[in-house]
CSV table of C-alpha atoms in Angstrom, one decimal:
chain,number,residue,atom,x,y,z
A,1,UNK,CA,32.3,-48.3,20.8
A,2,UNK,CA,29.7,-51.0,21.9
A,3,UNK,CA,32.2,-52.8,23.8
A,4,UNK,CA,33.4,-50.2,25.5
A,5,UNK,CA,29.8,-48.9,26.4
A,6,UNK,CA,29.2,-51.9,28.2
A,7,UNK,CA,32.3,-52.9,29.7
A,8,UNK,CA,31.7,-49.2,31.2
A,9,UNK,CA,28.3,-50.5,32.4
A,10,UNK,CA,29.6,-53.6,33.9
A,11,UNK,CA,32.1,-52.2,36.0
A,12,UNK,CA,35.0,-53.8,34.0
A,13,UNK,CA,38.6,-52.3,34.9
A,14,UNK,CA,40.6,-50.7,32.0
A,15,UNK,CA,44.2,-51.7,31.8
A,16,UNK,CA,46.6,-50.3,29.2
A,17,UNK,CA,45.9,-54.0,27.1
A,18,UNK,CA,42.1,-53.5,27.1
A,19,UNK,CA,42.3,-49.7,26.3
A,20,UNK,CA,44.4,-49.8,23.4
A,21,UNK,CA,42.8,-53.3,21.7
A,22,UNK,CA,39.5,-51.0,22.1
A,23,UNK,CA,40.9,-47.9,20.8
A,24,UNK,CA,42.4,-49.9,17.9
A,25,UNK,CA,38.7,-50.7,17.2
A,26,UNK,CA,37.7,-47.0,17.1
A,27,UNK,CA,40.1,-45.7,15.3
A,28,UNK,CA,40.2,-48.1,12.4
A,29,UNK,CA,36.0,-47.9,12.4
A,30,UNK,CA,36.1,-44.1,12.6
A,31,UNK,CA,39.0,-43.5,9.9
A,32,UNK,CA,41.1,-42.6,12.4
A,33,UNK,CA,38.5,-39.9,14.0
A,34,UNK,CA,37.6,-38.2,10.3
A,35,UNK,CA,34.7,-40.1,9.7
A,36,UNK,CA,31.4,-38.6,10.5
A,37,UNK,CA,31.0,-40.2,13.9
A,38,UNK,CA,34.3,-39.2,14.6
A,39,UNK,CA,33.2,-36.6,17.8
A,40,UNK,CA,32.0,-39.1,19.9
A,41,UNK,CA,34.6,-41.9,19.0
A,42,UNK,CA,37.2,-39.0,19.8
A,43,UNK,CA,35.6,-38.8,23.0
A,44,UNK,CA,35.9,-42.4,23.7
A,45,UNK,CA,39.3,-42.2,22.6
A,46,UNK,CA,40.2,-39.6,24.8
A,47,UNK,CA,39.0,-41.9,27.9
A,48,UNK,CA,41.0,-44.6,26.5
A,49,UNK,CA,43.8,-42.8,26.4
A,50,UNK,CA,43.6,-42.0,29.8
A,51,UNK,CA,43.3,-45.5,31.0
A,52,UNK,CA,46.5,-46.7,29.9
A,53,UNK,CA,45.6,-46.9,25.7
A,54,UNK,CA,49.1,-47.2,24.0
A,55,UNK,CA,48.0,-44.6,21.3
A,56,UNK,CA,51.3,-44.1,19.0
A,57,UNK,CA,53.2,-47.4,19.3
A,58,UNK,CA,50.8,-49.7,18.8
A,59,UNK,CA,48.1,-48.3,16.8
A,60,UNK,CA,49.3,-45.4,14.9
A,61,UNK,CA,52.6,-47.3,14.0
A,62,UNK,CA,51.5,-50.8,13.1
A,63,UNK,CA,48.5,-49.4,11.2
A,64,UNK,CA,48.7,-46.0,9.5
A,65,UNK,CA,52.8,-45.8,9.8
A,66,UNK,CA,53.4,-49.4,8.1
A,67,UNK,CA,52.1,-50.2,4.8
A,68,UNK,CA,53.4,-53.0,2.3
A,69,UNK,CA,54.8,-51.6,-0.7
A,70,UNK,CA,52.5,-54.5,-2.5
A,71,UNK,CA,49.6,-52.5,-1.2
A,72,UNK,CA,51.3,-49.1,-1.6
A,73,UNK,CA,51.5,-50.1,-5.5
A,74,UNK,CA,47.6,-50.7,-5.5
A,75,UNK,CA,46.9,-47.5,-4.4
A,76,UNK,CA,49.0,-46.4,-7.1
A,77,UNK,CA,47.6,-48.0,-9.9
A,78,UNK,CA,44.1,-47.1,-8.6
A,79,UNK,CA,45.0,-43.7,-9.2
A,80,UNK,CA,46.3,-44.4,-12.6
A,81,UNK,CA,43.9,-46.3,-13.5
A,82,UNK,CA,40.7,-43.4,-12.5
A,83,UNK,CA,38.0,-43.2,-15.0
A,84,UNK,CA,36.3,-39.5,-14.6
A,85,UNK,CA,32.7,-38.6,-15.6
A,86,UNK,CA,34.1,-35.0,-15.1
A,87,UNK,CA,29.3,-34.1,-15.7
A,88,UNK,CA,28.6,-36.2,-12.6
A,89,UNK,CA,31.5,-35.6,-10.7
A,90,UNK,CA,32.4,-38.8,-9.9
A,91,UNK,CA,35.5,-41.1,-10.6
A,92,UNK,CA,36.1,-44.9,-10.3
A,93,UNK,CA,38.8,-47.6,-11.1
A,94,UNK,CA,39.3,-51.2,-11.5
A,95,UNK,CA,41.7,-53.9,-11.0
A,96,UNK,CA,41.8,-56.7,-13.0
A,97,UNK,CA,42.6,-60.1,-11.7
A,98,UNK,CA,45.7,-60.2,-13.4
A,99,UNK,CA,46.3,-57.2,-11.5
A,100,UNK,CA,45.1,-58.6,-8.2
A,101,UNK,CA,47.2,-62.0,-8.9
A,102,UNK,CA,50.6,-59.5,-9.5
A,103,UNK,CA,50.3,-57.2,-6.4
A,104,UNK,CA,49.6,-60.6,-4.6
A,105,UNK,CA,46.3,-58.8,-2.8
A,106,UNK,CA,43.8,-60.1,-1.0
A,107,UNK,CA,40.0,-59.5,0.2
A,108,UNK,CA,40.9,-57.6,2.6
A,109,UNK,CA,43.5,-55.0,0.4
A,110,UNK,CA,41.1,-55.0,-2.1
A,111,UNK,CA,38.6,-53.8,0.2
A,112,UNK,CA,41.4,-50.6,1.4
A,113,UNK,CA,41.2,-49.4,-2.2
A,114,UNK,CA,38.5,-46.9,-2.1
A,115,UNK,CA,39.7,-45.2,1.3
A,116,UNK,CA,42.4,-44.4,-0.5
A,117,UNK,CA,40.9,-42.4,-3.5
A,118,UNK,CA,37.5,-41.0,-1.1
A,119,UNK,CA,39.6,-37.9,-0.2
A,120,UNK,CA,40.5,-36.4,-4.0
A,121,UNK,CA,38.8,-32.8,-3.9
A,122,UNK,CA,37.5,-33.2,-7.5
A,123,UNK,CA,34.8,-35.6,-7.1
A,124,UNK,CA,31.5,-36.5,-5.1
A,125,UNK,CA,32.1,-40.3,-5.0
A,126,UNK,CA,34.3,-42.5,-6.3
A,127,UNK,CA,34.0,-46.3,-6.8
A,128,UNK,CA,36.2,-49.6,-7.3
A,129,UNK,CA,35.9,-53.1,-8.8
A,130,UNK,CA,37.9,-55.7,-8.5
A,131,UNK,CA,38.2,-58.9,-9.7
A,132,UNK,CA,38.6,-61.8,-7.4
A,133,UNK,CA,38.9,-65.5,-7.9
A,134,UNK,CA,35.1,-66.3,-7.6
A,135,UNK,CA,33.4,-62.7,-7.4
A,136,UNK,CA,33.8,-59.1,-7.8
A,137,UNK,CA,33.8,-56.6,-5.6
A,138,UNK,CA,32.8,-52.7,-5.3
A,139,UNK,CA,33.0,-50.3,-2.8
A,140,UNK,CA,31.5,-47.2,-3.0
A,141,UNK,CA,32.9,-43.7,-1.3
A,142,UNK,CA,31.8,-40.2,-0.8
A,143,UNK,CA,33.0,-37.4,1.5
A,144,UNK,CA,31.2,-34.9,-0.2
A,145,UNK,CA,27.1,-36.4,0.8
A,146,UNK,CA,26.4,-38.9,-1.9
A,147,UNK,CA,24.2,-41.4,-0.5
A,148,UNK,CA,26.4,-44.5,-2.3
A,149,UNK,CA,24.4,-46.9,-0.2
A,150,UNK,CA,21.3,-46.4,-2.7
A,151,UNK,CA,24.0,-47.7,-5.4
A,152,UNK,CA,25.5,-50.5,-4.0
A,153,UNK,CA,21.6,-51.5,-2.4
A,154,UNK,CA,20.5,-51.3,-6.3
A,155,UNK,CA,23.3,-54.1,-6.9
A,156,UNK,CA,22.5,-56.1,-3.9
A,157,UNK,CA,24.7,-54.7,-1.7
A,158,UNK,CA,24.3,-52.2,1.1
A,159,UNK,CA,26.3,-50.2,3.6
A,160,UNK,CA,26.2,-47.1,5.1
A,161,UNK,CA,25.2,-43.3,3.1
A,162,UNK,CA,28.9,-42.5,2.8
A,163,UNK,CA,30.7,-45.9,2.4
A,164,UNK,CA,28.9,-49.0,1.2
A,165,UNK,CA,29.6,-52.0,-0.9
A,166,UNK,CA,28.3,-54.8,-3.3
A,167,UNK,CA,29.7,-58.2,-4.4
A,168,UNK,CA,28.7,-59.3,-8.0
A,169,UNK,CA,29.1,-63.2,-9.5
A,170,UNK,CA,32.3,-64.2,-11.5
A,171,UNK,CA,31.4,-62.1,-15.0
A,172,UNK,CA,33.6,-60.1,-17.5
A,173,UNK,CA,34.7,-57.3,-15.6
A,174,UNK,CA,33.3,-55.2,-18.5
A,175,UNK,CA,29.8,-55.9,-17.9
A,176,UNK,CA,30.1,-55.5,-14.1
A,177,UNK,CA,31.5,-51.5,-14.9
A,178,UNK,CA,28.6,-51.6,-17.3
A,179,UNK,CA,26.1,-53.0,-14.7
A,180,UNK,CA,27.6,-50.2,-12.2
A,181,UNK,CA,27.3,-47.6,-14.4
A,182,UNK,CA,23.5,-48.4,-15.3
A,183,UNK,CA,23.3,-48.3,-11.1
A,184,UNK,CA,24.6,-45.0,-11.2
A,185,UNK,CA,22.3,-43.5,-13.7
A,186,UNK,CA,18.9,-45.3,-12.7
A,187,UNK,CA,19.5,-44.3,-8.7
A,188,UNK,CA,21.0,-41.5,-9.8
A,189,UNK,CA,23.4,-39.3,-7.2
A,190,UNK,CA,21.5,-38.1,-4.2
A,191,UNK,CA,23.1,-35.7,-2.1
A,192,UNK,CA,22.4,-34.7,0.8
């Protein structure tokens, strides 16, 4: 979006390459235009579009239509892996580093986990841990107005009020759910 504000401002001509390596930028950072700032990203994608932006072959296909089944199986075991606190309304999972090792998943799968769960209807925010080689790592979600940031910023973290995220030192994953947990309940869940 700031690229493309100033390459507007500039004068900069927008060819069918330079339209859909922008619009691959907006729609991964706008969830593919669900995300709250999703009217004026569509708006930006729309004038993409009409400069040449390649829209289905080469970012719908490559990105939403092409997923590894390694990655595929994550999102499964996520799911049966959910711990509910049915009181709070929230649910969360984690992935040990045996786990990671198996699925052969990296920083950057790990980090896809929560978009994946964010969307189930029962539950105001949902979180994830997993266990990496030298860290672990939680991501925070909430469609529902949750301000997770004040979460992940209680465990050093940060991020925005609806995603946001927080990387703890090498520790049992145990304690990290623990330290989570005791996140959860001293910030407690503000809504908005």
């Amino acid at each position: 979006s700031v690229l493309l504000e100033l390459f507007k401002q500039s004068g900069v001509k927008f060819d069918s390459e330079l339209s859909t390596r922008l619009l691959i930028g907006i729609c991964t950072d706008s969830g593919f235009f669900i995300n709250p700032n999703a009217e004026p990203a569509l708006k930006q994608g729309s004038f993409l579009i009409e400069n040449g932006a390649n829209y289905m072959e080469r970012v719908i296909a490559p990105i939403l239509h092409n997923q590894p089944l390694n990655l595929m199986k994550y999102h499964s075991l996520l799911v049966m892996k959910l711990r509910i606190n049915k009181e709070k309304k929230f649910a969360y999972s984690i992935t040990t580093a045996e786990e990671v090792k198996r699925l052969k998943l990296n920083k950057a799968d790990v980090r896809l986990g929560p978009n994946y769960l964010e969307d189930i209807k029962e539950f105001d925010f949902i979180f994830t841990l997993a266990e990496l080689d030298n860290e672990i790592k939680g991501s925070l979600r909430s469609r529902r107005g949750v301000d997770v940031s004040k979460i992940a910023e209680e465990l050093g973290g940060g991020g925005h009020k609806l995603a946001a995220a927080f990387v703890l030192p090498k520790m049992p994953i145990e304690k990290a759910e623990k330290m989570v947990l005791e996140a959860i309940e001293k910030v407690g869940i503000n809504k908005n």
